[in-house]
Amino acid sequence: PAPGGGSVAALVGSLGAALSSMVAALTHEKKEMMDSKQLMDDIGEEAQQLKYDLAILVEEDTIAFKKIIKAQKLPGNTEQEKRIKEDALKEATVNAIKIPLETAKKCFRVLELSELLIKNGNPNSVSDAGVAAEVSLAGIRGGCMNALINLSGVNDTSFTLRIKNEVDDLISRGKSLHKNIFEKTLSFIDN
């Protein structure tokens, strides 16, 4: 049953970060873009770290899901077994919420980097930065969906509300930023 949607969200985010790093490297090497050299260094380094972090989240999401399955299979015959099973399920479920939410946050950062690359990067690579934005939005939404689906397994209203608010904010800001990036990308391409 794994990898699932949370792992795929992390994978596409990692691909977006890889594209961002590539655009930064291509800009960094252009003699006529020396003014952007330090910014491209910074973006390239951060994008490489995000690529690495998101690649790790692919596996962490799979492990989190497997822990839920394992906890569900624990015996629940005695009161002690029921308590152990309930605690294991709660811990596994909270982890299965936090990991895809972390994926969504890192994908949002990739989206922000792609905007910087469209504004300051090599014009010949603007479509690559645009594609990084596309997959980053998918990673944001996918991570958020996977966080939300696991909320039903948590019996903590304040935690649930906090996660829902965080998800709503990430999706809203992500959609808005993506729309702006998409329009800028197309305006560069159409000229």
mmCIF file of C-alpha atoms in Angstrom:
data_model
loop_
_atom_site.group_PDB
_atom_site.id
_atom_site.type_symbol
_atom_site.label_atom_id
_atom_site.label_comp_id
_atom_site.label_asym_id
_atom_site.label_seq_id
_atom_site.Cartn_x
_atom_site.Cartn_y
_atom_site.Cartn_z
ATOM 1 C CA PRO A 1 0.000 0.000 0.000
ATOM 2 C CA ALA A 2 2.991 2.343 -0.100
ATOM 3 C CA PRO A 3 4.336 4.650 -1.394
ATOM 4 C CA GLY A 4 1.209 6.749 -1.321
ATOM 5 C CA GLY A 5 0.140 10.273 -2.178
ATOM 6 C CA GLY A 6 2.265 11.901 0.501
ATOM 7 C CA SER A 7 5.388 10.278 -0.906
ATOM 8 C CA VAL A 8 4.465 11.351 -4.423
ATOM 9 C CA ALA A 9 3.889 14.928 -3.206
ATOM 10 C CA ALA A 10 7.397 14.925 -1.709
ATOM 11 C CA LEU A 11 8.841 13.446 -4.903
ATOM 12 C CA VAL A 12 7.345 16.110 -7.167
ATOM 13 C CA GLY A 13 8.516 18.789 -4.750
ATOM 14 C CA SER A 14 12.009 17.332 -4.921
ATOM 15 C CA LEU A 15 11.851 17.452 -8.720
ATOM 16 C CA GLY A 16 10.783 21.109 -8.542
ATOM 17 C CA ALA A 17 13.730 21.865 -6.273
ATOM 18 C CA ALA A 18 16.065 20.067 -8.702
ATOM 19 C CA LEU A 19 14.743 22.188 -11.574
ATOM 20 C CA SER A 20 15.204 25.334 -9.495
ATOM 21 C CA SER A 21 18.786 24.389 -8.750
ATOM 22 C CA MET A 22 19.419 23.767 -12.439
ATOM 23 C CA VAL A 23 18.032 27.183 -13.431
ATOM 24 C CA ALA A 24 20.158 28.845 -10.757
ATOM 25 C CA ALA A 25 23.256 27.039 -12.061
ATOM 26 C CA LEU A 26 22.524 28.008 -15.676
ATOM 27 C CA THR A 27 22.059 31.628 -14.638
ATOM 28 C CA HIS A 28 25.138 31.594 -12.416
ATOM 29 C CA GLU A 29 27.347 30.659 -15.367
ATOM 30 C CA LYS A 30 26.081 33.349 -17.760
ATOM 31 C CA LYS A 31 28.594 36.179 -18.081
ATOM 32 C CA GLU A 32 25.905 38.729 -18.857
ATOM 33 C CA MET A 33 24.083 37.883 -15.597
ATOM 34 C CA MET A 34 26.945 38.492 -13.142
ATOM 35 C CA ASP A 35 24.727 40.817 -11.079
ATOM 36 C CA SER A 36 22.631 37.773 -10.146
ATOM 37 C CA LYS A 37 25.581 35.514 -9.295
ATOM 38 C CA GLN A 38 25.276 35.686 -5.476
ATOM 39 C CA LEU A 39 21.497 35.345 -5.552
ATOM 40 C CA MET A 40 21.833 32.319 -7.842
ATOM 41 C CA ASP A 41 24.433 30.798 -5.485
ATOM 42 C CA ASP A 42 22.021 31.199 -2.598
ATOM 43 C CA ILE A 43 19.031 29.844 -4.530
ATOM 44 C CA GLY A 44 21.049 26.947 -5.905
ATOM 45 C CA GLU A 45 22.293 25.900 -2.470
ATOM 46 C CA GLU A 46 18.857 26.187 -0.888
ATOM 47 C CA ALA A 47 17.223 24.337 -3.770
ATOM 48 C CA GLN A 48 19.739 21.501 -3.443
ATOM 49 C CA GLN A 49 18.975 21.219 0.284
ATOM 50 C CA LEU A 50 15.228 21.240 -0.404
ATOM 51 C CA LYS A 51 15.703 18.561 -3.066
ATOM 52 C CA TYR A 52 17.519 16.414 -0.523
ATOM 53 C CA ASP A 53 15.026 17.084 2.293
ATOM 54 C CA LEU A 54 12.038 16.312 0.095
ATOM 55 C CA ALA A 55 13.649 13.112 -1.183
ATOM 56 C CA ILE A 56 14.001 11.992 2.441
ATOM 57 C CA LEU A 57 10.332 12.864 3.062
ATOM 58 C CA VAL A 58 9.367 10.424 0.277
ATOM 59 C CA GLU A 59 10.624 7.569 2.443
ATOM 60 C CA GLU A 60 9.503 9.110 5.745
ATOM 61 C CA ASP A 61 5.942 9.349 4.462
ATOM 62 C CA THR A 62 6.002 5.675 3.496
ATOM 63 C CA ILE A 63 7.353 4.723 6.926
ATOM 64 C CA ALA A 64 4.671 6.845 8.633
ATOM 65 C CA PHE A 65 1.918 5.074 6.725
ATOM 66 C CA LYS A 66 3.355 1.662 7.532
ATOM 67 C CA LYS A 67 3.417 2.596 11.242
ATOM 68 C CA ILE A 68 -0.329 3.302 11.104
ATOM 69 C CA ILE A 69 -0.948 -0.103 9.526
ATOM 70 C CA LYS A 70 1.254 -1.767 12.142
ATOM 71 C CA ALA A 71 -0.541 0.018 14.997
ATOM 72 C CA GLN A 72 -3.939 -0.986 13.600
ATOM 73 C CA LYS A 73 -2.863 -4.629 13.697
ATOM 74 C CA LEU A 74 -1.910 -4.553 17.381
ATOM 75 C CA PRO A 75 -4.080 -6.725 19.611
ATOM 76 C CA GLY A 76 -6.840 -5.002 21.531
ATOM 77 C CA ASN A 77 -8.311 -7.705 23.703
ATOM 78 C CA THR A 78 -7.395 -6.477 27.192
ATOM 79 C CA GLU A 79 -7.622 -2.964 28.581
ATOM 80 C CA GLN A 80 -3.829 -2.710 28.586
ATOM 81 C CA GLU A 81 -3.630 -3.879 24.953
ATOM 82 C CA LYS A 82 -6.345 -1.399 23.994
ATOM 83 C CA ARG A 83 -4.418 1.436 25.668
ATOM 84 C CA ILE A 84 -1.159 0.427 23.958
ATOM 85 C CA LYS A 85 -2.917 0.180 20.598
ATOM 86 C CA GLU A 86 -4.647 3.535 21.068
ATOM 87 C CA ASP A 87 -1.386 5.260 22.024
ATOM 88 C CA ALA A 88 0.475 3.693 19.097
ATOM 89 C CA LEU A 89 -2.278 4.733 16.675
ATOM 90 C CA LYS A 90 -2.312 8.277 18.005
ATOM 91 C CA GLU A 91 1.454 8.640 17.739
ATOM 92 C CA ALA A 92 1.526 7.118 14.242
ATOM 93 C CA THR A 93 -1.361 9.270 13.049
ATOM 94 C CA VAL A 94 0.131 12.529 14.341
ATOM 95 C CA ASN A 95 3.376 11.622 12.585
ATOM 96 C CA ALA A 96 1.427 10.837 9.402
ATOM 97 C CA ILE A 97 0.002 14.371 9.589
ATOM 98 C CA LYS A 98 3.239 16.180 10.366
ATOM 99 C CA ILE A 99 5.296 14.593 7.588
ATOM 100 C CA PRO A 100 3.075 15.559 4.633
ATOM 101 C CA LEU A 101 2.557 18.975 6.187
ATOM 102 C CA GLU A 102 6.341 19.391 6.256
ATOM 103 C CA THR A 103 6.358 18.330 2.610
ATOM 104 C CA ALA A 104 3.803 21.026 1.786
ATOM 105 C CA LYS A 105 5.853 23.686 3.581
ATOM 106 C CA LYS A 106 9.050 22.730 1.756
ATOM 107 C CA CYS A 107 7.178 22.684 -1.561
ATOM 108 C CA PHE A 108 5.915 26.181 -0.806
ATOM 109 C CA ARG A 109 9.506 27.303 -0.402
ATOM 110 C CA VAL A 110 10.365 25.748 -3.777
ATOM 111 C CA LEU A 111 7.480 27.757 -5.213
ATOM 112 C CA GLU A 112 8.967 30.929 -3.740
ATOM 113 C CA LEU A 113 12.367 30.098 -5.232
ATOM 114 C CA SER A 114 10.818 29.563 -8.648
ATOM 115 C CA GLU A 115 9.336 33.060 -8.476
ATOM 116 C CA LEU A 116 12.790 34.500 -7.738
ATOM 117 C CA LEU A 117 14.213 32.544 -10.661
ATOM 118 C CA ILE A 118 11.581 33.825 -13.066
ATOM 119 C CA LYS A 119 12.334 37.406 -11.998
ATOM 120 C CA ASN A 120 16.127 37.105 -11.846
ATOM 121 C CA GLY A 121 17.124 33.961 -13.683
ATOM 122 C CA ASN A 122 18.308 33.102 -17.149
ATOM 123 C CA PRO A 123 15.467 34.061 -19.532
ATOM 124 C CA ASN A 124 16.225 30.959 -21.602
ATOM 125 C CA SER A 125 15.292 28.815 -18.589
ATOM 126 C CA VAL A 126 12.093 30.582 -17.577
ATOM 127 C CA SER A 127 9.946 27.616 -18.628
ATOM 128 C CA ASP A 128 12.014 25.349 -16.358
ATOM 129 C CA ALA A 129 11.368 27.683 -13.422
ATOM 130 C CA GLY A 130 7.697 27.667 -14.432
ATOM 131 C CA VAL A 131 7.601 23.876 -14.386
ATOM 132 C CA ALA A 132 9.232 23.936 -10.942
ATOM 133 C CA ALA A 133 6.309 26.095 -9.815
ATOM 134 C CA GLU A 134 3.788 23.706 -11.335
ATOM 135 C CA VAL A 135 5.104 20.633 -9.549
ATOM 136 C CA SER A 136 5.625 22.600 -6.345
ATOM 137 C CA LEU A 137 1.947 23.538 -6.245
ATOM 138 C CA ALA A 138 1.092 19.863 -6.756
ATOM 139 C CA GLY A 139 3.405 19.035 -3.838
ATOM 140 C CA ILE A 140 1.746 21.653 -1.633
ATOM 141 C CA ARG A 141 -1.739 20.421 -2.403
ATOM 142 C CA GLY A 142 -0.768 16.761 -2.194
ATOM 143 C CA GLY A 143 0.988 17.206 1.135
ATOM 144 C CA CYS A 144 -1.966 19.140 2.520
ATOM 145 C CA MET A 145 -4.498 16.555 1.356
ATOM 146 C CA ASN A 146 -2.505 13.806 3.038
ATOM 147 C CA ALA A 147 -2.270 15.770 6.269
ATOM 148 C CA LEU A 148 -6.020 16.416 6.235
ATOM 149 C CA ILE A 149 -7.072 12.838 5.564
ATOM 150 C CA ASN A 150 -5.291 11.678 8.696
ATOM 151 C CA LEU A 151 -6.930 14.285 10.949
ATOM 152 C CA SER A 152 -9.958 12.051 11.461
ATOM 153 C CA GLY A 153 -7.721 9.751 13.496
ATOM 154 C CA VAL A 154 -6.896 12.455 16.056
ATOM 155 C CA ASN A 155 -9.174 13.281 18.977
ATOM 156 C CA ASP A 156 -7.694 16.686 19.770
ATOM 157 C CA THR A 157 -9.836 19.592 18.604
ATOM 158 C CA SER A 158 -7.200 22.301 19.069
ATOM 159 C CA PHE A 159 -4.564 20.259 17.175
ATOM 160 C CA THR A 160 -7.048 19.503 14.390
ATOM 161 C CA LEU A 161 -8.086 23.147 14.094
ATOM 162 C CA ARG A 162 -4.462 24.317 14.045
ATOM 163 C CA ILE A 163 -3.593 21.868 11.249
ATOM 164 C CA LYS A 164 -6.693 22.803 9.215
ATOM 165 C CA ASN A 165 -5.834 26.507 9.522
ATOM 166 C CA GLU A 166 -2.232 25.839 8.520
ATOM 167 C CA VAL A 167 -3.379 23.788 5.524
ATOM 168 C CA ASP A 168 -5.883 26.439 4.427
ATOM 169 C CA ASP A 169 -3.193 29.109 4.641
ATOM 170 C CA LEU A 170 -0.621 27.070 2.706
ATOM 171 C CA ILE A 171 -3.066 26.205 -0.065
ATOM 172 C CA SER A 172 -4.397 29.744 -0.329
ATOM 173 C CA ARG A 173 -0.949 31.359 -0.447
ATOM 174 C CA GLY A 174 0.316 28.636 -2.775
ATOM 175 C CA LYS A 175 -2.527 29.091 -5.264
ATOM 176 C CA SER A 176 -2.096 32.861 -5.248
ATOM 177 C CA LEU A 177 1.667 32.729 -5.711
ATOM 178 C CA HIS A 178 1.355 30.025 -8.372
ATOM 179 C CA LYS A 179 -1.147 32.103 -10.355
ATOM 180 C CA ASN A 180 1.256 35.043 -10.321
ATOM 181 C CA ILE A 181 4.202 32.843 -11.332
ATOM 182 C CA PHE A 182 2.250 31.167 -14.125
ATOM 183 C CA GLU A 183 1.203 34.529 -15.585
ATOM 184 C CA LYS A 184 4.768 35.876 -15.400
ATOM 185 C CA THR A 185 6.138 32.725 -17.006
ATOM 186 C CA LEU A 186 3.709 32.959 -19.896
ATOM 187 C CA SER A 187 4.405 36.665 -20.375
ATOM 188 C CA PHE A 188 8.133 35.895 -20.715
ATOM 189 C CA ILE A 189 7.474 33.054 -23.125
ATOM 190 C CA ASP A 190 5.002 35.036 -25.255
ATOM 191 C CA ASN A 191 7.455 37.927 -25.799
#
